[in-house]
CSV table of C-alpha atoms and ligand atoms in Angstrom, one decimal:
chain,number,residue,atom,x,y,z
A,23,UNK,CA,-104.7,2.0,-97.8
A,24,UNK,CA,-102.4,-1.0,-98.4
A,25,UNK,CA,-103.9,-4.2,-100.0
A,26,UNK,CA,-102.0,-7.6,-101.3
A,27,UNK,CA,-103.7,-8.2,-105.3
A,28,UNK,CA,-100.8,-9.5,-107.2
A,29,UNK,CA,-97.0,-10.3,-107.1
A,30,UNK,CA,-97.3,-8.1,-110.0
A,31,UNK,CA,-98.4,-4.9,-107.7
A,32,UNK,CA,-95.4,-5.6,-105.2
A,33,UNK,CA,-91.9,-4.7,-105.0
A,34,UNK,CA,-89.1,-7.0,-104.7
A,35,UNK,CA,-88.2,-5.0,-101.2
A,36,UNK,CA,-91.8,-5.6,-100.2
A,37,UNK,CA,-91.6,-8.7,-100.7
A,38,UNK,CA,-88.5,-9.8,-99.1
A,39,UNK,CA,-89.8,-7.9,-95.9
A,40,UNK,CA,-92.8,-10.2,-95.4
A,41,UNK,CA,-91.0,-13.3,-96.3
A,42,UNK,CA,-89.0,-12.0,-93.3
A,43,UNK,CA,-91.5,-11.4,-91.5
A,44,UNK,CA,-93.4,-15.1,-92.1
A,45,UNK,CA,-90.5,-16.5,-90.8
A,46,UNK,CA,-91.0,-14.5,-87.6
A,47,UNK,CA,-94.6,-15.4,-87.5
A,48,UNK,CA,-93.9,-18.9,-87.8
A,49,UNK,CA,-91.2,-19.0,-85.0
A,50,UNK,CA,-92.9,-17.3,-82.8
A,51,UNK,CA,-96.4,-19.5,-83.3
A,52,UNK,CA,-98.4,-20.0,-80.2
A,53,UNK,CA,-95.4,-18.6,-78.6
A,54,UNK,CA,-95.9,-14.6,-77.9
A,55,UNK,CA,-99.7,-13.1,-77.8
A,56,UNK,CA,-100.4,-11.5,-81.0
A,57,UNK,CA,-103.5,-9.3,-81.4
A,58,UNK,CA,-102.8,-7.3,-83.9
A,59,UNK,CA,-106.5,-7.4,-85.7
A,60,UNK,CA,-108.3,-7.3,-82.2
A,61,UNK,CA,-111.2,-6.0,-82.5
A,62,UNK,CA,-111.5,-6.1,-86.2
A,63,UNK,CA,-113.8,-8.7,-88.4
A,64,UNK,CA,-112.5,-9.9,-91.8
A,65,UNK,CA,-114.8,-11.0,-94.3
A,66,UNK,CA,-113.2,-14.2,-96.7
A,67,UNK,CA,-115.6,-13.9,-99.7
A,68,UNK,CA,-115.2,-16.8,-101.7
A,69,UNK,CA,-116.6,-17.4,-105.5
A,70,UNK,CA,-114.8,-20.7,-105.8
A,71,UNK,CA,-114.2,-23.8,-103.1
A,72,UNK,CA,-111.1,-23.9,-100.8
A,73,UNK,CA,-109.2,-25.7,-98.2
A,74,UNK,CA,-106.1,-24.3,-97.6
A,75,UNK,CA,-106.8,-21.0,-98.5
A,76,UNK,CA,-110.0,-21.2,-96.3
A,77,UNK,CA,-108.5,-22.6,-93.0
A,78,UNK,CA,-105.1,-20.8,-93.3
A,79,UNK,CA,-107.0,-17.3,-93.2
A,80,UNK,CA,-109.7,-18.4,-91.0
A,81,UNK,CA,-106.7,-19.4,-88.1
A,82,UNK,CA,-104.6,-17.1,-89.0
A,83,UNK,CA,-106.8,-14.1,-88.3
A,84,UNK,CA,-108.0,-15.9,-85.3
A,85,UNK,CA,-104.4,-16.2,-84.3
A,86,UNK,CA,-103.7,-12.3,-84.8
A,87,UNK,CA,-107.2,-11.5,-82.6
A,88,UNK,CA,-109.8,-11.4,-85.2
A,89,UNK,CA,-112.9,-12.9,-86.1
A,90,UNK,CA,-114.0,-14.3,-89.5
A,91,UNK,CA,-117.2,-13.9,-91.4
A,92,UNK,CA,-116.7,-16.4,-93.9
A,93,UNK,CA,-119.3,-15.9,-97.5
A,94,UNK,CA,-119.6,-18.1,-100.1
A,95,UNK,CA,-120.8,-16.5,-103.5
A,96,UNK,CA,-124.3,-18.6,-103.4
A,97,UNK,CA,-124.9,-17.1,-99.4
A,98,UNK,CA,-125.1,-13.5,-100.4
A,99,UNK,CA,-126.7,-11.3,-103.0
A,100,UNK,CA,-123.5,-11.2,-105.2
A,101,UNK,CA,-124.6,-14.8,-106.3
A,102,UNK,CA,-128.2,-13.3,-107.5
A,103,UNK,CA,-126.0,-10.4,-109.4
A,104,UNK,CA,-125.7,-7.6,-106.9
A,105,UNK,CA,-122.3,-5.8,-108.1
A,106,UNK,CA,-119.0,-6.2,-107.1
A,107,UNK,CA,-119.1,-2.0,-106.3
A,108,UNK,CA,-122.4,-2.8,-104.2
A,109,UNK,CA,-120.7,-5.4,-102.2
A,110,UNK,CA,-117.8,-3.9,-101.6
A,111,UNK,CA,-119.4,-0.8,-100.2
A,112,UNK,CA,-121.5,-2.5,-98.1
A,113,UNK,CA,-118.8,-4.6,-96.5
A,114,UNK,CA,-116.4,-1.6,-96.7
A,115,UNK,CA,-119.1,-0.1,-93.8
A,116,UNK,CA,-118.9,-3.0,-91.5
A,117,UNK,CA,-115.7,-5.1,-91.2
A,118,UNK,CA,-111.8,-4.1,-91.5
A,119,UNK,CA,-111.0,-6.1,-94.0
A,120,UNK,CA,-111.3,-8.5,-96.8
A,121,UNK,CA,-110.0,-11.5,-97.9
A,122,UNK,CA,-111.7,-12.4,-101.9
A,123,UNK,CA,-111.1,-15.9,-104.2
A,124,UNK,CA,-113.3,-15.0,-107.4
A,125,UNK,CA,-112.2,-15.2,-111.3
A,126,UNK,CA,-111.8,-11.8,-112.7
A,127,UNK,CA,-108.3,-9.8,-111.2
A,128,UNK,CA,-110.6,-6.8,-112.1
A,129,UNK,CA,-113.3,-7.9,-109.7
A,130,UNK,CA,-111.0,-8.0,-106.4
A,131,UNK,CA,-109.4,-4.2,-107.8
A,132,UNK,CA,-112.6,-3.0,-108.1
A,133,UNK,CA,-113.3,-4.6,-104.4
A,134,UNK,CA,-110.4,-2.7,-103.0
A,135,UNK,CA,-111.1,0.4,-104.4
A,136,UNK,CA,-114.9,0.5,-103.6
A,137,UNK,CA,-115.0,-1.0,-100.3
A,138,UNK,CA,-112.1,1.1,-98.8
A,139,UNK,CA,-110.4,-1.8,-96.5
A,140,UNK,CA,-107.5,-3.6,-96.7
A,141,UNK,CA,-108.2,-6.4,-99.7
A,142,UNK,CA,-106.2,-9.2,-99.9
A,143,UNK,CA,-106.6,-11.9,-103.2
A,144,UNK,CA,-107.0,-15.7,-101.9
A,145,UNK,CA,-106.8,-16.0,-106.2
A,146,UNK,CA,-108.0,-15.3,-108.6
A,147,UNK,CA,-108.0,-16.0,-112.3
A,148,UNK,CA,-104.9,-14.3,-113.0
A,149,UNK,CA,-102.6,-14.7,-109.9
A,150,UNK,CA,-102.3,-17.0,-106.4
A,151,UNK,CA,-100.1,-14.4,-105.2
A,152,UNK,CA,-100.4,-16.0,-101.5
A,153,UNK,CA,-99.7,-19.5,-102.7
A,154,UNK,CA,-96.1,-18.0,-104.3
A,155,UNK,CA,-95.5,-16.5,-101.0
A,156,UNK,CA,-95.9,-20.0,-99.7
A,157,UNK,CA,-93.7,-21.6,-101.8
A,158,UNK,CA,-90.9,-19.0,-101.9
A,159,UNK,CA,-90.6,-19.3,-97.8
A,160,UNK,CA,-90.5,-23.2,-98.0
A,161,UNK,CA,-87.9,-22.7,-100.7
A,162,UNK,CA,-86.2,-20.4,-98.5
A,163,UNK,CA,-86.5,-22.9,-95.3
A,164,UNK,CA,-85.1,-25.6,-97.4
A,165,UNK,CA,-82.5,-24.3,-99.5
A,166,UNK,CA,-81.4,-21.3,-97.4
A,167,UNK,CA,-81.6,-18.7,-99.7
A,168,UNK,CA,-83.1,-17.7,-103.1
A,169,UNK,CA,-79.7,-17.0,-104.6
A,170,UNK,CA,-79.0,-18.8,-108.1
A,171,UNK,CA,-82.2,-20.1,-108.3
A,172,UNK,CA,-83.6,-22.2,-111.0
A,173,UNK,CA,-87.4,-22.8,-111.2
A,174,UNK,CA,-89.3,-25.3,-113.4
A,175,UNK,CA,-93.0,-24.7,-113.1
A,176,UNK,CA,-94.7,-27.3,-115.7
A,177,UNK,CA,-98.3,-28.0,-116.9
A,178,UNK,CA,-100.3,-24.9,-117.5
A,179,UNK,CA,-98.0,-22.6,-118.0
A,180,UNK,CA,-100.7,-19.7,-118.4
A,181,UNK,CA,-102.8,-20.0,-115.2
A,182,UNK,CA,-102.8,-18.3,-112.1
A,183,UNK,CA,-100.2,-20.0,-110.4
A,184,UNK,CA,-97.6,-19.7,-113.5
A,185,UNK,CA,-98.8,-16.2,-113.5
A,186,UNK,CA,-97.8,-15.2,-109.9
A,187,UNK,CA,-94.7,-17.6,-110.3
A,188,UNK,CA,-93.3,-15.2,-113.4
A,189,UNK,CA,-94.0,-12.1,-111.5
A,190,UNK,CA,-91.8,-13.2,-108.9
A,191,UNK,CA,-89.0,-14.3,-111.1
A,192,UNK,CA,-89.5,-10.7,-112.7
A,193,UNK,CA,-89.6,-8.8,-109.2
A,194,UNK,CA,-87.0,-11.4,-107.2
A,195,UNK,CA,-84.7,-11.9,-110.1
A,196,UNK,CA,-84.0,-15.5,-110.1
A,197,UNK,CA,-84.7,-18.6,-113.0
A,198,UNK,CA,-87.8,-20.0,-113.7
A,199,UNK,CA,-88.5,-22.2,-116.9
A,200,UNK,CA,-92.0,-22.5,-117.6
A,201,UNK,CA,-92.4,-26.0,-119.3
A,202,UNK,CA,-95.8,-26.1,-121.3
A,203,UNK,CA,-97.4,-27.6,-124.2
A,204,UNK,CA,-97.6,-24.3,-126.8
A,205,UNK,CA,-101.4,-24.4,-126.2
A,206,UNK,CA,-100.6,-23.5,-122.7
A,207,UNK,CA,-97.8,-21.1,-123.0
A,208,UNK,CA,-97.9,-18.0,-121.1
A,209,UNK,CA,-99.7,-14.4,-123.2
A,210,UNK,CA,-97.3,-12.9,-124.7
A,211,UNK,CA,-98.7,-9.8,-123.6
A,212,UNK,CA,-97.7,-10.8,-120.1
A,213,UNK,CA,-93.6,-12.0,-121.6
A,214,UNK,CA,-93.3,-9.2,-123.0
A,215,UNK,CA,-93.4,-7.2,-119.9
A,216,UNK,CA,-90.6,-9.0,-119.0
A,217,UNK,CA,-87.8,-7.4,-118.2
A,218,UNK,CA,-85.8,-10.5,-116.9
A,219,UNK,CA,-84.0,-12.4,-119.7
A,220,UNK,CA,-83.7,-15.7,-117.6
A,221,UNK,CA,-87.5,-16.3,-117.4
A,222,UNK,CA,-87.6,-18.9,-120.4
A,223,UNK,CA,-90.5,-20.9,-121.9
A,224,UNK,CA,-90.4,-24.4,-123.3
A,225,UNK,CA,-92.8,-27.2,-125.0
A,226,UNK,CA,-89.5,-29.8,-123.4
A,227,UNK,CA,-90.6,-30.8,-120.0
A,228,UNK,CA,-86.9,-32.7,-120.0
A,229,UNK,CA,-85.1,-29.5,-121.4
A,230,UNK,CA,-87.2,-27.2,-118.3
A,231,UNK,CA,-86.1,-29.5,-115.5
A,232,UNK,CA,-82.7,-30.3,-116.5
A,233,UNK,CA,-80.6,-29.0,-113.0
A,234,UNK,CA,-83.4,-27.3,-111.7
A,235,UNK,CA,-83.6,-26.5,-108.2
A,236,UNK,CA,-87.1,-26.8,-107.7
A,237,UNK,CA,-89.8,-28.7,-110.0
A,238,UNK,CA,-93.2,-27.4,-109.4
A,239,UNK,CA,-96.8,-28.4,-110.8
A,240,UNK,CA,-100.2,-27.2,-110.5
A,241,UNK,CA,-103.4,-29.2,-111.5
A,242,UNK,CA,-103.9,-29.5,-115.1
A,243,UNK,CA,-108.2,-28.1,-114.7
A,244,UNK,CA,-108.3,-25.0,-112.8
A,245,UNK,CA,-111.1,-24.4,-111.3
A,246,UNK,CA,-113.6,-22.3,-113.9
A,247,UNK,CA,-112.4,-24.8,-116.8
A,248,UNK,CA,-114.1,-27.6,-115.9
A,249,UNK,CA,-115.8,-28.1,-118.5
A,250,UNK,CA,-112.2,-28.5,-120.7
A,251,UNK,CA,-111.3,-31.8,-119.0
A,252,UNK,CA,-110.9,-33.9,-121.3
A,253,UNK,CA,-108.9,-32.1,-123.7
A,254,UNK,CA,-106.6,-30.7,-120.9
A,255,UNK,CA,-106.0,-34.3,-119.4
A,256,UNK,CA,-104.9,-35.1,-123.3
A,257,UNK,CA,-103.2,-32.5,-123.8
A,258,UNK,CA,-101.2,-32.3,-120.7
A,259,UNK,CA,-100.4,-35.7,-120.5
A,260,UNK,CA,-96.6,-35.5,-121.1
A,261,UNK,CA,-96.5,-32.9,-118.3
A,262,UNK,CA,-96.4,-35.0,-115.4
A,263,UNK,CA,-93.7,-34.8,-112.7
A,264,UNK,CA,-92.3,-38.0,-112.0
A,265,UNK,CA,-89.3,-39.8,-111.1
A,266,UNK,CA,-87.7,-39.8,-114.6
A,267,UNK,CA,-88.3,-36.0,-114.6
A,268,UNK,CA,-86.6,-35.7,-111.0
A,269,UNK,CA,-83.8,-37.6,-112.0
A,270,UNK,CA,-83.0,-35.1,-114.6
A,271,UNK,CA,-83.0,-32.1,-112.4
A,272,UNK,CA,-80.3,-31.0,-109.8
A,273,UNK,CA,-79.6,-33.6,-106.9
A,274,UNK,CA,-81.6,-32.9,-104.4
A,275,UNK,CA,-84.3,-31.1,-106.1
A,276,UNK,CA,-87.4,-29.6,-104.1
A,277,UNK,CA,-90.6,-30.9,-106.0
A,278,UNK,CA,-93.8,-28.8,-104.8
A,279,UNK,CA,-97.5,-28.5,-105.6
A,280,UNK,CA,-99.4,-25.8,-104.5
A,281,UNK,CA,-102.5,-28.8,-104.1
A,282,UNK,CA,-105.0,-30.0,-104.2
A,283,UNK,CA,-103.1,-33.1,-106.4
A,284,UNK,CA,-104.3,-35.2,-108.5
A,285,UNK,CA,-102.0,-38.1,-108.2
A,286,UNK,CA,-101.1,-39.8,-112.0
A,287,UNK,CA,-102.3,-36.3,-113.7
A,288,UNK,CA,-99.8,-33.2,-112.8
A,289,UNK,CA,-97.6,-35.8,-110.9
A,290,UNK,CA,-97.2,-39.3,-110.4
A,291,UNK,CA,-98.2,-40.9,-106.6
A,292,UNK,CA,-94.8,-42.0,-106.2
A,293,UNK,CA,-93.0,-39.0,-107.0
A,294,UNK,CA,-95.7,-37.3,-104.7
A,295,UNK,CA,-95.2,-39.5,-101.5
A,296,UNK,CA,-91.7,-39.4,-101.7
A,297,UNK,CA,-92.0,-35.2,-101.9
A,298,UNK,CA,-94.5,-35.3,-99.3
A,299,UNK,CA,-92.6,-33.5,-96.3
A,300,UNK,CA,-91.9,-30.6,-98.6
A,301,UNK,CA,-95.3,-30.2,-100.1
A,302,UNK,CA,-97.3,-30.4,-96.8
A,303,UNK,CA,-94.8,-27.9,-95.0
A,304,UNK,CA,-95.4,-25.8,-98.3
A,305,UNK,CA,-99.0,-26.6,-97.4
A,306,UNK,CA,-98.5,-25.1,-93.7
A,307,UNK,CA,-96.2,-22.1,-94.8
A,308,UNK,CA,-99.9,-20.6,-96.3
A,309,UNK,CA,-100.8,-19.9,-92.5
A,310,UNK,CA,-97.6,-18.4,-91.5
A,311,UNK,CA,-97.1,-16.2,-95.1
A,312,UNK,CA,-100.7,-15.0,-94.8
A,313,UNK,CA,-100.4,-14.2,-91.3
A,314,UNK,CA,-97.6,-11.3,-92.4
A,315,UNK,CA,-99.2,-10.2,-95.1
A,316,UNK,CA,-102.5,-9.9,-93.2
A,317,UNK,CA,-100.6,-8.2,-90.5
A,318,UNK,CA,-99.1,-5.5,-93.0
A,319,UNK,CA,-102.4,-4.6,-94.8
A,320,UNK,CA,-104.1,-4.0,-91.1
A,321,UNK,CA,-105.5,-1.0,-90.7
B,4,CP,N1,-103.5,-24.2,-102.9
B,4,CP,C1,-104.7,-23.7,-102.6
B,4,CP,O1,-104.9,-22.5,-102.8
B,4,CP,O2,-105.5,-24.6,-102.1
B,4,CP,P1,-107.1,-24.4,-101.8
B,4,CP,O3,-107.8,-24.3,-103.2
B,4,CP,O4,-107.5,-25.7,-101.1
B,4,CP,O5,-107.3,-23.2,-101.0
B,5,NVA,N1,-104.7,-23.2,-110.7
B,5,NVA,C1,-105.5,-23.8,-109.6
B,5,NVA,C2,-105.0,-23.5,-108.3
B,5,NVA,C3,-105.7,-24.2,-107.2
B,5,NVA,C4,-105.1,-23.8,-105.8
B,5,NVA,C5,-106.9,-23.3,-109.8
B,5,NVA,O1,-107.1,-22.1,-110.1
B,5,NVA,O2,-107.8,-24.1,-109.6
């Protein structure tokens, strides 16, 4: 039974083979008939709200010959505390497949291995592994290859998205500089599985994006930590991308957001508009990634 949890569960040949297969996907959009999942119905069970996750799996597996049964947490027992375990074997009984956004990593394992189907995580807590698959294949579209790579990922440098992003600087090899206030810094129990010594951590936003290829926020409240807002916003508040941080970073730097933005938090309007192309393509490549992935996992 295959299943996409985490960058951190993939190897870097896996992952090179559905980036190269996302680009086929994409080319061949609306082009070739695809029914790969016909027949099958994929549940997207979804703890926390969505829009790009949401519609990009809901097309996509329409576009592959599926159909969608889409649950919010509130909809089903789950809200009222039936277990995870319970869920997943009921689901496990009627559709092919899941697709789960929730907090705990734990809780989508425990999915996979309860419910028996293909499980794939729209994010959790710990990792967005989708959303880096996004991101790497607009990196690749633009830049043309991942070779001598330097990544600055800056604001909250120990969510979910930094997460995923230093799993696939560990599995793929290339530079990332996680800028972050110390508060914010990545576990140490997750550096010091670490095995490569050009993933580097810094409270210098200037120092991270200095010749970087690619400067890339995240919002500063994830959701689940709503209720730190203020103190965040504060804390974060050097953080921003914006032009002075662009000018210090190689010419021609890619700036992305995985979205939604928040326009003079994580990244100033200006610096977003003029990014735009880049970060709504990025946007778009979450249809075409998911589509591989989903296609791989299949049973
Ligand atoms: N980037 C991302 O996952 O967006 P949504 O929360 O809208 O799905
Ligand atoms: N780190 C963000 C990602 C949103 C797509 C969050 O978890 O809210």
């Amino acid at each position: 039974m295959k299943h996409f949890l985490s960058i951190e569960s993939e190897t870097a040949e896996h992952l090179v083979a559905l980036l190269e297969s996302s680009v086929q996907f994409k080319a061949n959009r609306g082009k070739a008939s695809e029914s790969l999942l016909d027949g099958q119905t994929w549940a997207l069970l979804f703890s926390k709200p969505s829009t790009r996750t949401r519609v990009s799996f809901e097309v996509g597996i329409r576009e592959l010959g599926g159909a969608v049964i889409f649950l919010s947490r509130g909809d089903i027992q789950l809200g009222r505390g039936e277990p995870i375990i319970d869920t997943a074997r009921v689901l496990g009984r009627m559709v092919q497949g899941a697709v789960i956004r929730t907090f705990a990593q734990s809780d989508i394992e425990q999915f996979a291995e309860y419910s028996q189907i293909p499980t794939i995580n729209a994010l959790t807590d710990y990792e967005h592994p989708c959303q880096i698959m996004a991101d790497l294949l607009t990196i690749l579209e633009k830049r043309g290859s991942l070779d001598d790579l330097k990544v600055c990922f800056i604001g909250d440098g120990k969510n979910n998205v930094a997460y995923s992003w230093i799993w696939a600087a560990e599995r793929l090899g290339f530079e990332l500089r996680i800028a972050a206030p110390d508060s914010y810094r990545p576990a140490d129990s997750i550096l010091e599985k670490m095995t490569n010594s050009r993933i580097f951590v810094t409270d210098d936003p200037l120092a991270g994006a200095d010749q970087a290829d690619v400067l890339y926020t995240d919002v500063w409240v994830s959701m689940g930590f709503e209720e730190e807002s203020a103190r965040r916003l504060a804390e974060l508040d050097a953080f921003q991308i914006n032009e002075p941080l662009v000018a210090r970073a190689a010419p021609k730097a890619l700036v992305l957001h995985c979205l939604p933005a928040y326009r003079g938090r994580e990244i100033s309007a200006e610096t977003l508009e003029k990014h735009a192309a880049t970060i709504f393509d990025q946007a778009e490549n979450r249809l075409h990634v998911q589509k591989a992935i989903l296609s791989d996992v299949r049973k």
